[in-house]
Short mmCIF file of N, CA, C and O and ligand atoms in Angstrom, two decimals:
data_model
loop_
_atom_site.label_atom_id
_atom_site.label_comp_id
_atom_site.label_asym_id
_atom_site.label_seq_id
_atom_site.Cartn_x
_atom_site.Cartn_y
_atom_site.Cartn_z
N UNK A 1 167.71 104.51 115.66
CA UNK A 1 167.41 103.06 114.82
C UNK A 1 168.34 102.03 115.19
O UNK A 1 170.22 102.19 115.44
N UNK A 2 168.44 100.77 114.13
CA UNK A 2 169.29 100.31 114.20
C UNK A 2 170.14 99.79 113.04
O UNK A 2 170.11 99.90 112.36
N UNK A 3 171.80 100.63 113.60
CA UNK A 3 172.47 100.80 112.07
C UNK A 3 173.92 99.49 112.11
O UNK A 3 174.78 99.42 112.90
N UNK A 4 173.79 98.83 111.26
CA UNK A 4 174.78 97.77 111.05
C UNK A 4 176.02 98.32 110.05
O UNK A 4 175.24 98.54 108.86
N UNK A 5 176.79 97.79 110.76
CA UNK A 5 178.20 97.97 109.63
C UNK A 5 179.19 96.93 109.68
O UNK A 5 179.42 96.33 110.10
N UNK A 6 178.64 96.91 107.89
CA UNK A 6 180.35 95.95 107.52
C UNK A 6 181.52 96.23 108.45
O UNK A 6 182.05 96.93 109.02
N UNK A 7 182.68 95.20 108.53
CA UNK A 7 184.24 95.15 109.12
C UNK A 7 185.09 95.23 108.17
O UNK A 7 185.55 96.57 107.97
N UNK A 8 185.15 94.92 106.50
CA UNK A 8 186.60 94.85 106.20
C UNK A 8 186.34 95.75 104.87
O UNK A 8 185.57 95.96 104.61
N UNK A 9 187.00 96.54 104.94
CA UNK A 9 187.24 97.47 103.89
C UNK A 9 185.98 99.00 104.67
O UNK A 9 185.96 100.11 103.79
N UNK A 10 185.38 98.56 105.60
CA UNK A 10 183.98 99.73 106.01
C UNK A 10 184.96 99.93 107.10
O UNK A 10 185.17 101.18 106.96
N UNK A 11 185.03 99.11 108.28
CA UNK A 11 186.23 99.71 109.49
C UNK A 11 186.89 100.13 109.65
O UNK A 11 187.80 100.60 110.12
N UNK A 12 187.68 98.28 108.71
CA UNK A 12 188.85 98.29 109.07
C UNK A 12 189.78 98.17 107.60
O UNK A 12 189.03 98.32 106.59
N UNK A 13 190.93 98.67 107.35
CA UNK A 13 191.60 98.65 106.17
C UNK A 13 192.05 96.95 105.85
O UNK A 13 192.44 96.41 106.72
N UNK A 14 192.77 96.55 104.81
CA UNK A 14 193.25 95.34 104.41
C UNK A 14 194.18 95.02 105.27
O UNK A 14 194.17 93.67 105.60
N UNK A 15 195.25 95.98 105.84
CA UNK A 15 196.15 95.18 106.73
C UNK A 15 195.24 96.14 107.94
O UNK A 15 196.30 96.14 109.29
N UNK A 16 194.47 95.55 108.34
CA UNK A 16 193.98 95.64 109.87
C UNK A 16 194.01 96.83 110.49
O UNK A 16 194.81 97.20 111.64
N UNK A 17 193.96 98.18 110.03
CA UNK A 17 193.82 99.57 111.05
C UNK A 17 192.56 99.51 111.04
O UNK A 17 191.66 99.79 109.94
N UNK A 18 192.36 100.47 111.51
CA UNK A 18 191.30 100.89 112.40
C UNK A 18 191.20 102.64 111.06
O UNK A 18 192.14 103.07 111.27
N UNK A 19 189.76 102.64 109.90
CA UNK A 19 189.65 104.12 109.57
C UNK A 19 189.77 105.10 110.37
O UNK A 19 189.20 105.14 111.83
N UNK A 20 189.71 106.32 110.07
CA UNK A 20 189.38 107.72 111.33
C UNK A 20 187.63 107.59 111.33
O UNK A 20 187.25 107.67 110.53
N UNK A 21 188.11 108.30 112.23
CA UNK A 21 186.62 108.93 112.35
C UNK A 21 185.47 108.09 112.99
O UNK A 21 184.60 107.83 113.83
N UNK A 22 185.93 106.43 113.77
CA UNK A 22 184.79 104.94 113.72
C UNK A 22 184.74 105.48 115.20
O UNK A 22 183.48 106.18 115.55
N UNK A 23 185.72 105.88 115.90
CA UNK A 23 185.34 106.06 117.87
C UNK A 23 184.46 107.21 117.72
O UNK A 23 183.33 107.55 118.34
N UNK A 24 185.22 108.12 116.60
CA UNK A 24 184.12 109.40 116.66
C UNK A 24 182.52 109.29 116.33
O UNK A 24 181.64 110.14 117.40
N UNK A 25 182.10 109.12 115.39
CA UNK A 25 180.80 108.88 114.79
C UNK A 25 180.17 107.86 115.75
O UNK A 25 178.78 108.05 115.82
N UNK A 26 180.95 106.95 116.05
CA UNK A 26 179.98 105.64 116.55
C UNK A 26 179.59 106.11 118.12
O UNK A 26 178.54 106.36 118.33
N UNK A 27 180.57 107.19 118.62
CA UNK A 27 179.71 107.64 119.68
C UNK A 27 178.82 109.13 119.37
O UNK A 27 177.84 108.81 120.21
N UNK A 28 178.77 109.88 118.48
CA UNK A 28 177.90 110.32 118.17
C UNK A 28 176.82 109.55 118.15
O UNK A 28 175.29 110.56 118.45
N UNK A 29 176.82 108.86 116.87
CA UNK A 29 175.41 108.16 116.87
C UNK A 29 174.52 107.36 118.18
O UNK A 29 173.48 107.35 118.16
N UNK A 30 176.18 106.96 118.90
CA UNK A 30 174.50 106.82 120.41
C UNK A 30 174.17 107.78 121.34
O UNK A 30 173.87 107.34 121.62
N UNK A 31 174.92 108.84 121.01
CA UNK A 31 174.43 109.70 121.86
C UNK A 31 173.26 110.49 121.02
O UNK A 31 172.12 110.81 121.46
N UNK A 32 173.15 109.80 119.97
CA UNK A 32 171.96 109.83 119.37
C UNK A 32 169.99 109.44 119.28
O UNK A 32 169.56 109.25 119.23
N UNK A 33 171.12 108.34 120.04
CA UNK A 33 170.33 106.83 120.10
C UNK A 33 170.40 106.20 119.70
O UNK A 33 169.69 104.84 119.27
N UNK A 34 171.24 105.88 118.85
CA UNK A 34 171.00 104.96 117.69
C UNK A 34 171.41 103.60 118.43
O UNK A 34 172.82 103.74 119.74
N UNK A 35 171.02 102.27 118.25
CA UNK A 35 172.18 101.20 118.39
C UNK A 35 172.82 101.25 117.50
O UNK A 35 172.27 100.79 115.84
N UNK A 36 174.26 100.37 117.89
CA UNK A 36 175.51 100.48 116.31
C UNK A 36 175.85 98.34 116.62
O UNK A 36 176.12 98.46 117.90
N UNK A 37 175.72 97.63 115.44
CA UNK A 37 176.25 96.60 115.32
C UNK A 37 176.88 96.56 114.23
O UNK A 37 177.30 97.41 113.68
N UNK A 38 177.73 95.40 114.52
CA UNK A 38 178.66 94.80 113.59
C UNK A 38 178.08 93.61 112.62
O UNK A 38 177.78 92.95 113.62
N UNK A 39 178.59 93.29 111.44
CA UNK A 39 178.41 92.24 110.95
C UNK A 39 179.42 92.11 110.13
O UNK A 39 179.99 93.01 109.02
N UNK A 40 179.52 90.59 109.46
CA UNK A 40 180.89 90.61 108.45
C UNK A 40 180.70 89.26 107.81
O UNK A 40 179.91 87.72 108.54
N UNK A 41 180.35 88.83 106.65
CA UNK A 41 180.64 87.86 106.07
C UNK A 41 181.68 86.51 106.47
O UNK A 41 181.33 85.33 106.11
N UNK A 42 182.67 86.71 107.50
CA UNK A 42 183.47 85.70 107.55
C UNK A 42 182.94 85.29 108.91
O UNK A 42 183.91 84.80 109.88
N UNK A 43 182.07 86.03 110.09
CA UNK A 43 181.67 86.05 111.29
C UNK A 43 181.50 86.83 112.61
O UNK A 43 181.74 87.92 111.72
N UNK A 44 181.40 86.63 113.34
CA UNK A 44 181.00 87.90 114.50
C UNK A 44 182.72 88.64 114.73
O UNK A 44 183.35 87.50 114.83
N UNK A 45 182.79 89.39 114.82
CA UNK A 45 184.08 89.96 114.34
C UNK A 45 184.57 90.77 115.87
O UNK A 45 184.94 91.68 115.79
N UNK A 46 184.18 89.75 116.78
CA UNK A 46 184.77 90.45 118.29
C UNK A 46 185.90 91.10 118.14
O UNK A 46 186.23 92.12 118.94
N UNK A 47 186.71 89.82 117.23
CA UNK A 47 188.32 90.16 118.01
C UNK A 47 189.00 91.91 117.04
O UNK A 47 189.31 92.38 117.52
N UNK A 48 188.20 92.34 116.32
CA UNK A 48 188.05 93.78 115.82
C UNK A 48 187.28 94.96 117.22
O UNK A 48 188.13 95.53 117.30
N UNK A 49 186.81 93.89 117.48
CA UNK A 49 185.91 94.90 118.51
C UNK A 49 186.97 95.27 119.63
O UNK A 49 187.48 96.31 120.46
N UNK A 50 187.50 94.28 120.36
CA UNK A 50 188.18 93.68 120.93
C UNK A 50 189.67 95.06 120.68
O UNK A 50 190.51 95.28 121.28
N UNK A 51 190.40 94.49 119.77
CA UNK A 51 191.64 95.21 119.36
C UNK A 51 191.61 96.31 119.23
O UNK A 51 192.22 97.36 119.64
N UNK A 52 190.35 97.49 119.19
CA UNK A 52 190.20 98.68 118.41
C UNK A 52 189.07 99.45 119.99
O UNK A 52 188.66 100.64 119.49
N UNK A 53 189.25 98.41 121.16
CA UNK A 53 188.23 99.01 122.22
C UNK A 53 186.94 99.09 121.82
O UNK A 53 186.96 100.87 122.08
N UNK A 54 186.47 98.93 121.02
CA UNK A 54 184.80 99.71 120.71
C UNK A 54 183.88 99.34 121.35
O UNK A 54 182.44 99.20 121.21
N UNK A 55 183.84 98.36 122.48
CA UNK A 55 182.78 97.21 123.20
C UNK A 55 181.92 98.25 123.92
O UNK A 55 180.75 98.02 123.71
N UNK A 56 181.93 100.05 123.76
CA UNK A 56 181.56 100.44 124.57
C UNK A 56 179.91 100.75 123.93
O UNK A 56 179.03 101.30 123.66
N UNK A 57 180.73 101.03 122.39
CA UNK A 57 179.73 101.39 121.21
C UNK A 57 179.36 100.37 120.48
O UNK A 57 177.99 100.32 119.76
N UNK A 58 179.36 98.70 120.83
CA UNK A 58 178.81 97.90 119.71
C UNK A 58 178.04 96.80 120.51
O UNK A 58 178.41 96.47 121.60
N UNK A 59 176.86 97.28 120.07
CA UNK A 59 175.97 95.87 121.06
C UNK A 59 175.99 94.66 120.97
O UNK A 59 175.65 93.58 121.79
N UNK A 60 175.71 94.06 119.60
CA UNK A 60 176.77 93.09 119.00
C UNK A 60 177.68 92.76 117.97
O UNK A 60 177.24 93.91 116.84
N UNK A 61 177.37 91.39 117.28
CA UNK A 61 178.07 90.98 116.12
C UNK A 61 177.82 89.97 115.88
O UNK A 61 177.47 88.94 116.64
N UNK A 62 177.33 89.80 114.29
CA UNK A 62 176.73 88.92 114.13
C UNK A 62 177.37 88.32 112.62
O UNK A 62 178.42 89.03 112.01
N UNK A 63 177.14 87.28 111.79
CA UNK A 63 177.38 86.58 110.92
C UNK A 63 176.19 87.60 109.45
O UNK A 63 175.13 87.96 109.98
N UNK A 64 176.43 88.42 108.39
CA UNK A 64 176.05 89.35 107.83
C UNK A 64 175.95 87.91 106.50
O UNK A 64 176.22 87.37 106.11
N UNK A 65 174.05 88.34 106.39
CA UNK A 65 173.89 87.23 105.40
C UNK A 65 174.55 87.55 104.23
O UNK A 65 174.29 88.75 103.40
N UNK A 66 174.83 86.87 102.94
CA UNK A 66 174.83 86.85 102.05
C UNK A 66 174.29 86.55 100.62
O UNK A 66 174.80 87.46 99.54
N UNK A 67 173.35 86.38 100.83
CA UNK A 67 172.41 85.86 99.51
C UNK A 67 170.88 85.65 100.70
O UNK A 67 171.26 85.59 101.94
N UNK A 68 169.79 86.40 100.27
CA UNK A 68 168.60 85.46 100.50
C UNK A 68 168.38 86.79 102.29
O UNK A 68 168.17 86.07 103.24
N UNK A 69 169.00 87.77 102.26
CA UNK A 69 169.67 89.20 103.39
C UNK A 69 168.36 88.64 104.06
O UNK A 69 169.14 88.84 104.89
N UNK A 70 167.33 89.10 103.71
CA UNK A 70 166.14 89.34 104.99
C UNK A 70 166.13 88.24 105.32
O UNK A 70 165.51 87.37 106.43
N UNK A 71 165.85 86.88 104.68
CA UNK A 71 165.17 86.17 104.53
C UNK A 71 166.11 85.26 105.93
O UNK A 71 165.75 83.93 106.89
N UNK A 72 167.15 85.40 106.08
CA UNK A 72 168.55 85.09 106.32
C UNK A 72 168.71 85.19 108.43
O UNK A 72 169.43 85.04 108.36
N UNK A 73 168.29 86.34 108.08
CA UNK A 73 168.39 87.27 109.27
C UNK A 73 167.90 85.87 110.95
O UNK A 73 168.35 86.39 111.76
N UNK A 74 166.89 85.22 110.44
CA UNK A 74 166.45 84.45 111.79
C UNK A 74 167.73 83.81 112.10
O UNK A 74 167.57 83.32 112.84
N UNK A 75 168.09 82.90 111.14
CA UNK A 75 168.62 81.76 110.72
C UNK A 75 170.01 82.31 111.07
O UNK A 75 171.03 81.36 112.22
N UNK A 76 170.82 83.02 111.23
CA UNK A 76 171.70 83.77 111.24
C UNK A 76 171.76 84.28 113.00
O UNK A 76 172.84 84.77 113.64
N UNK A 77 170.63 84.29 113.72
CA UNK A 77 170.61 85.20 114.83
C UNK A 77 169.94 86.30 115.28
O UNK A 77 170.21 86.90 116.19
N UNK A 78 169.90 87.01 114.13
CA UNK A 78 169.85 88.67 114.06
C UNK A 78 168.51 89.05 114.52
O UNK A 78 167.46 87.93 113.95
N UNK A 79 168.69 89.87 116.14
CA UNK A 79 166.92 89.59 116.34
C UNK A 79 166.80 90.86 115.98
O UNK A 79 165.37 90.56 116.59
N UNK A 80 167.60 92.26 115.83
CA UNK A 80 166.61 93.23 115.36
C UNK A 80 166.50 93.36 114.06
O UNK A 80 167.43 93.05 113.12
N UNK A 81 166.22 94.81 113.37
CA UNK A 81 165.82 94.84 111.93
C UNK A 81 167.05 95.87 112.11
O UNK A 81 166.66 97.09 112.25
N UNK A 82 167.96 95.45 110.77
CA UNK A 82 168.86 96.80 110.00
C UNK A 82 167.71 98.07 109.72
O UNK A 82 166.78 97.07 108.47
N UNK A 83 168.28 98.91 110.41
CA UNK A 83 167.68 100.03 109.67
C UNK A 83 168.01 100.84 108.66
O UNK A 83 167.48 101.47 108.34
N UNK A 84 169.29 100.30 109.18
CA UNK A 84 170.64 101.14 107.94
C UNK A 84 172.16 100.89 108.00
O UNK A 84 172.39 100.17 109.21
N UNK A 85 172.54 100.36 106.90
CA UNK A 85 173.78 99.40 106.84
C UNK A 85 174.40 100.31 105.82
O UNK A 85 174.09 100.98 105.45
N UNK A 86 175.77 99.94 106.71
CA UNK A 86 176.72 100.76 106.11
C UNK A 86 177.48 99.31 105.36
O UNK A 86 178.06 98.74 106.27
N UNK A 87 178.15 99.71 104.48
CA UNK A 87 179.01 98.26 103.70
C UNK A 87 180.13 99.29 102.51
O UNK A 87 179.64 99.70 101.85
N UNK A 88 180.90 98.18 102.03
CA UNK A 88 181.63 98.85 101.20
C UNK A 88 181.22 97.83 99.93
O UNK A 88 181.38 98.25 98.16
N UNK A 89 180.19 97.27 99.79
CA UNK A 89 179.65 95.63 99.04
C UNK A 89 177.91 96.92 98.64
O UNK A 89 177.50 96.72 99.79
N UNK A 90 177.96 96.89 97.43
CA UNK A 90 176.66 97.82 97.28
C UNK A 90 176.01 96.30 97.24
O UNK A 90 174.23 97.36 97.26
N UNK A 91 175.45 95.24 97.24
CA UNK A 91 174.87 94.35 97.14
C UNK A 91 173.87 94.50 98.62
O UNK A 91 172.74 94.69 98.61
N UNK A 92 174.82 94.47 99.63
CA UNK A 92 174.42 94.79 101.33
C UNK A 92 173.11 95.72 101.35
O UNK A 92 171.80 96.18 101.87
N UNK A 93 173.93 97.16 100.06
CA UNK A 93 172.90 98.33 100.96
C UNK A 93 171.51 98.20 99.64
O UNK A 93 170.96 99.25 99.89
N UNK A 94 171.73 97.30 98.56
CA UNK A 94 170.74 97.41 97.99
C UNK A 94 169.48 96.49 98.82
O UNK A 94 168.10 96.77 98.26
N UNK A 95 169.80 95.94 99.39
CA UNK A 95 168.85 94.81 100.27
C UNK A 95 168.12 95.43 101.41
O UNK A 95 167.51 95.19 101.88
N UNK A 96 168.90 96.72 101.27
CA UNK A 96 168.57 96.96 103.18
C UNK A 96 169.08 98.49 102.81
O UNK A 96 169.65 99.16 102.25
N UNK A 97 167.88 99.76 103.39
CA UNK A 97 168.32 101.04 103.73
C UNK A 97 169.68 101.22 103.81
O UNK A 97 170.20 100.37 105.06
N UNK A 98 170.80 102.07 103.11
CA UNK A 98 171.92 102.06 103.86
C UNK A 98 173.19 102.91 102.75
O UNK A 98 172.31 103.44 101.90
N UNK A 99 174.09 102.91 103.11
CA UNK A 99 174.73 103.69 101.82
C UNK A 99 176.89 103.22 102.02
O UNK A 99 176.48 102.17 103.00
N UNK A 100 176.91 103.27 100.56
CA UNK A 100 178.07 102.38 100.27
C UNK A 100 179.20 102.83 100.88
O UNK A 100 178.76 104.26 100.52
N UNK A 101 180.06 102.59 101.11
CA UNK A 101 181.20 103.69 102.25
C UNK A 101 182.37 102.76 101.09
O UNK A 101 182.57 101.82 100.35
N UNK A 102 183.13 103.92 100.70
CA UNK A 102 184.32 104.02 99.69
C UNK A 102 185.07 103.25 100.73
O UNK A 102 185.12 103.21 101.89
N UNK A 103 185.67 102.11 100.58
CA UNK A 103 187.33 101.42 100.99
C UNK A 103 188.30 102.62 101.45
O UNK A 103 188.14 103.68 100.97
N UNK A 104 188.38 102.66 101.93
CA UNK A 104 189.78 103.07 103.38
C UNK A 104 190.81 103.78 102.19
O UNK A 104 191.52 103.28 101.58
N UNK A 105 190.79 105.41 101.90
CA UNK A 105 191.73 105.96 101.67
C UNK A 105 193.25 106.50 101.94
O UNK A 105 193.45 106.01 102.88
N UNK A 106 193.83 106.04 100.82
CA UNK A 106 195.92 105.94 101.05
C UNK A 106 196.28 107.41 100.56
O UNK A 106 195.74 107.83 100.45
N UNK A 107 197.16 108.41 101.61
CA UNK A 107 197.27 107.71 103.38
C UNK A 107 195.78 107.75 104.42
O UNK A 107 194.66 108.97 103.80
N UNK A 108 195.59 107.02 105.26
CA UNK A 108 194.87 107.02 106.06
C UNK A 108 194.37 107.90 106.52
O UNK A 108 193.17 108.06 106.73
N UNK A 109 195.62 108.68 106.49
CA UNK A 109 194.52 110.27 106.96
C UNK A 109 193.54 111.06 106.46
O UNK A 109 193.40 111.53 107.11
N UNK A 110 194.00 110.93 105.57
CA UNK A 110 193.29 111.46 104.46
C UNK A 110 191.64 111.15 103.97
O UNK A 110 190.88 111.54 103.33
N UNK A 111 191.86 110.15 105.13
CA UNK A 111 190.14 108.81 104.59
C UNK A 111 188.95 110.17 105.28
O UNK A 111 188.71 109.99 106.86
N UNK A 112 188.11 110.23 105.03
CA UNK A 112 186.85 111.02 105.84
C UNK A 112 185.78 110.36 105.80
O UNK A 112 184.58 110.89 105.90
N UNK A 113 186.12 108.99 105.06
CA UNK A 113 184.56 108.30 104.63
C UNK A 113 183.27 108.38 105.96
O UNK A 113 182.14 108.41 105.62
N UNK A 114 183.70 108.10 107.58
CA UNK A 114 183.25 108.25 108.52
C UNK A 114 182.57 109.08 108.63
O UNK A 114 181.02 108.92 108.81
N UNK A 115 182.59 110.80 108.18
CA UNK A 115 181.76 111.71 108.67
C UNK A 115 181.04 112.05 107.57
O UNK A 115 179.76 112.03 107.88
N UNK A 116 181.42 111.26 106.61
CA UNK A 116 180.49 111.52 105.35
C UNK A 116 179.53 110.29 105.20
O UNK A 116 177.68 110.60 105.35
N UNK A 117 179.59 109.44 106.05
CA UNK A 117 178.60 108.40 106.58
C UNK A 117 177.57 109.37 107.39
O UNK A 117 176.53 108.64 107.41
N UNK A 118 178.19 109.45 108.40
CA UNK A 118 177.55 110.13 109.95
C UNK A 118 177.05 111.62 108.97
O UNK A 118 175.07 111.13 109.36
N UNK A 119 177.04 111.96 108.41
CA UNK A 119 176.14 112.83 107.38
C UNK A 119 175.05 113.17 106.70
O UNK A 119 173.62 113.17 106.56
N UNK A 120 175.29 111.39 106.01
CA UNK A 120 174.01 110.65 105.09
C UNK A 120 173.25 109.61 105.92
O UNK A 120 172.04 109.86 105.76
N UNK A 121 173.57 109.39 107.52
CA UNK A 121 172.36 109.06 108.37
C UNK A 121 171.70 109.95 108.70
O UNK A 121 170.89 110.22 109.14
N UNK A 122 171.73 111.11 108.52
CA UNK A 122 171.50 112.32 108.92
C UNK A 122 170.47 113.18 108.18
O UNK A 122 169.18 113.38 108.99
N UNK A 123 171.28 112.74 106.94
CA UNK A 123 169.84 113.52 105.75
C UNK A 123 168.87 111.61 106.01
O UNK A 123 167.72 112.38 105.08
N UNK A 124 169.14 110.43 106.13
CA UNK A 124 168.40 110.09 106.37
C UNK A 124 167.39 109.93 106.95
O UNK A 124 166.21 109.77 106.93
N UNK A 125 167.58 110.72 108.24
CA UNK A 125 166.89 110.69 109.53
C UNK A 125 165.79 111.89 108.69
O UNK A 125 164.92 111.41 109.46
N UNK A 126 166.80 112.58 108.50
CA UNK A 126 165.80 114.15 108.06
C UNK A 126 164.43 113.90 107.50
O UNK A 126 163.24 113.87 107.68
N UNK A 127 164.61 112.93 106.57
CA UNK A 127 163.76 112.71 105.27
C UNK A 127 162.82 111.62 106.07
O UNK A 127 161.37 112.14 105.63
N UNK A 128 163.28 110.52 107.18
CA UNK A 128 162.37 109.90 107.39
C UNK A 128 160.80 110.89 108.25
O UNK A 128 160.07 110.29 108.44
N UNK A 129 161.76 111.55 108.96
CA UNK A 129 160.64 112.09 109.55
C UNK A 129 159.64 113.60 109.00
O UNK A 129 158.80 113.49 109.49
N UNK A 130 160.18 113.96 108.09
CA UNK A 130 159.41 114.65 107.05
C UNK A 130 158.26 113.48 106.47
O UNK A 130 157.23 113.80 106.14
N UNK A 131 158.76 112.78 106.14
CA UNK A 131 157.77 111.44 105.26
C UNK A 131 156.81 110.98 106.39
O UNK A 131 155.55 110.22 106.60
N UNK A 132 157.13 110.94 107.92
CA UNK A 132 156.32 110.82 108.92
C UNK A 132 156.78 109.44 108.81
O UNK A 132 155.81 108.66 110.42
N UNK A 133 157.61 108.46 108.75
CA UNK A 133 158.14 107.34 108.91
C UNK A 133 158.55 107.54 110.21
O UNK A 133 158.84 108.11 110.68
MG1 MG B 1 183.65 94.65 103.35
#
């Protein structure tokens, strides 16, 4: 699947710390053959990819459509269909299949949301397999 992750409050905290499990979960998803993209309402976030050394995991970074989500994919240069999205905003999760992620819990080392997201993706895949999709 093409899995799209939001950046702010999804992968990083308000003070630009990486939430726990990002490298581990990205590694596992890629081992399963998924392709990982980042998108953000404030633009492609290559600075986050660089800062946290996510290059090996992230295929591309895009602007995230904040309205007319499907119609604007083309205009924003998004050449692949998001099959699953992970976002702290419900709106984007209502526009595409996906899961809403809670903003990082404090203290940060107690935050387990990335693992919950991983499990949710596995459950989503199992459902698709059962339905023959
Ligand atoms: Mg966000």
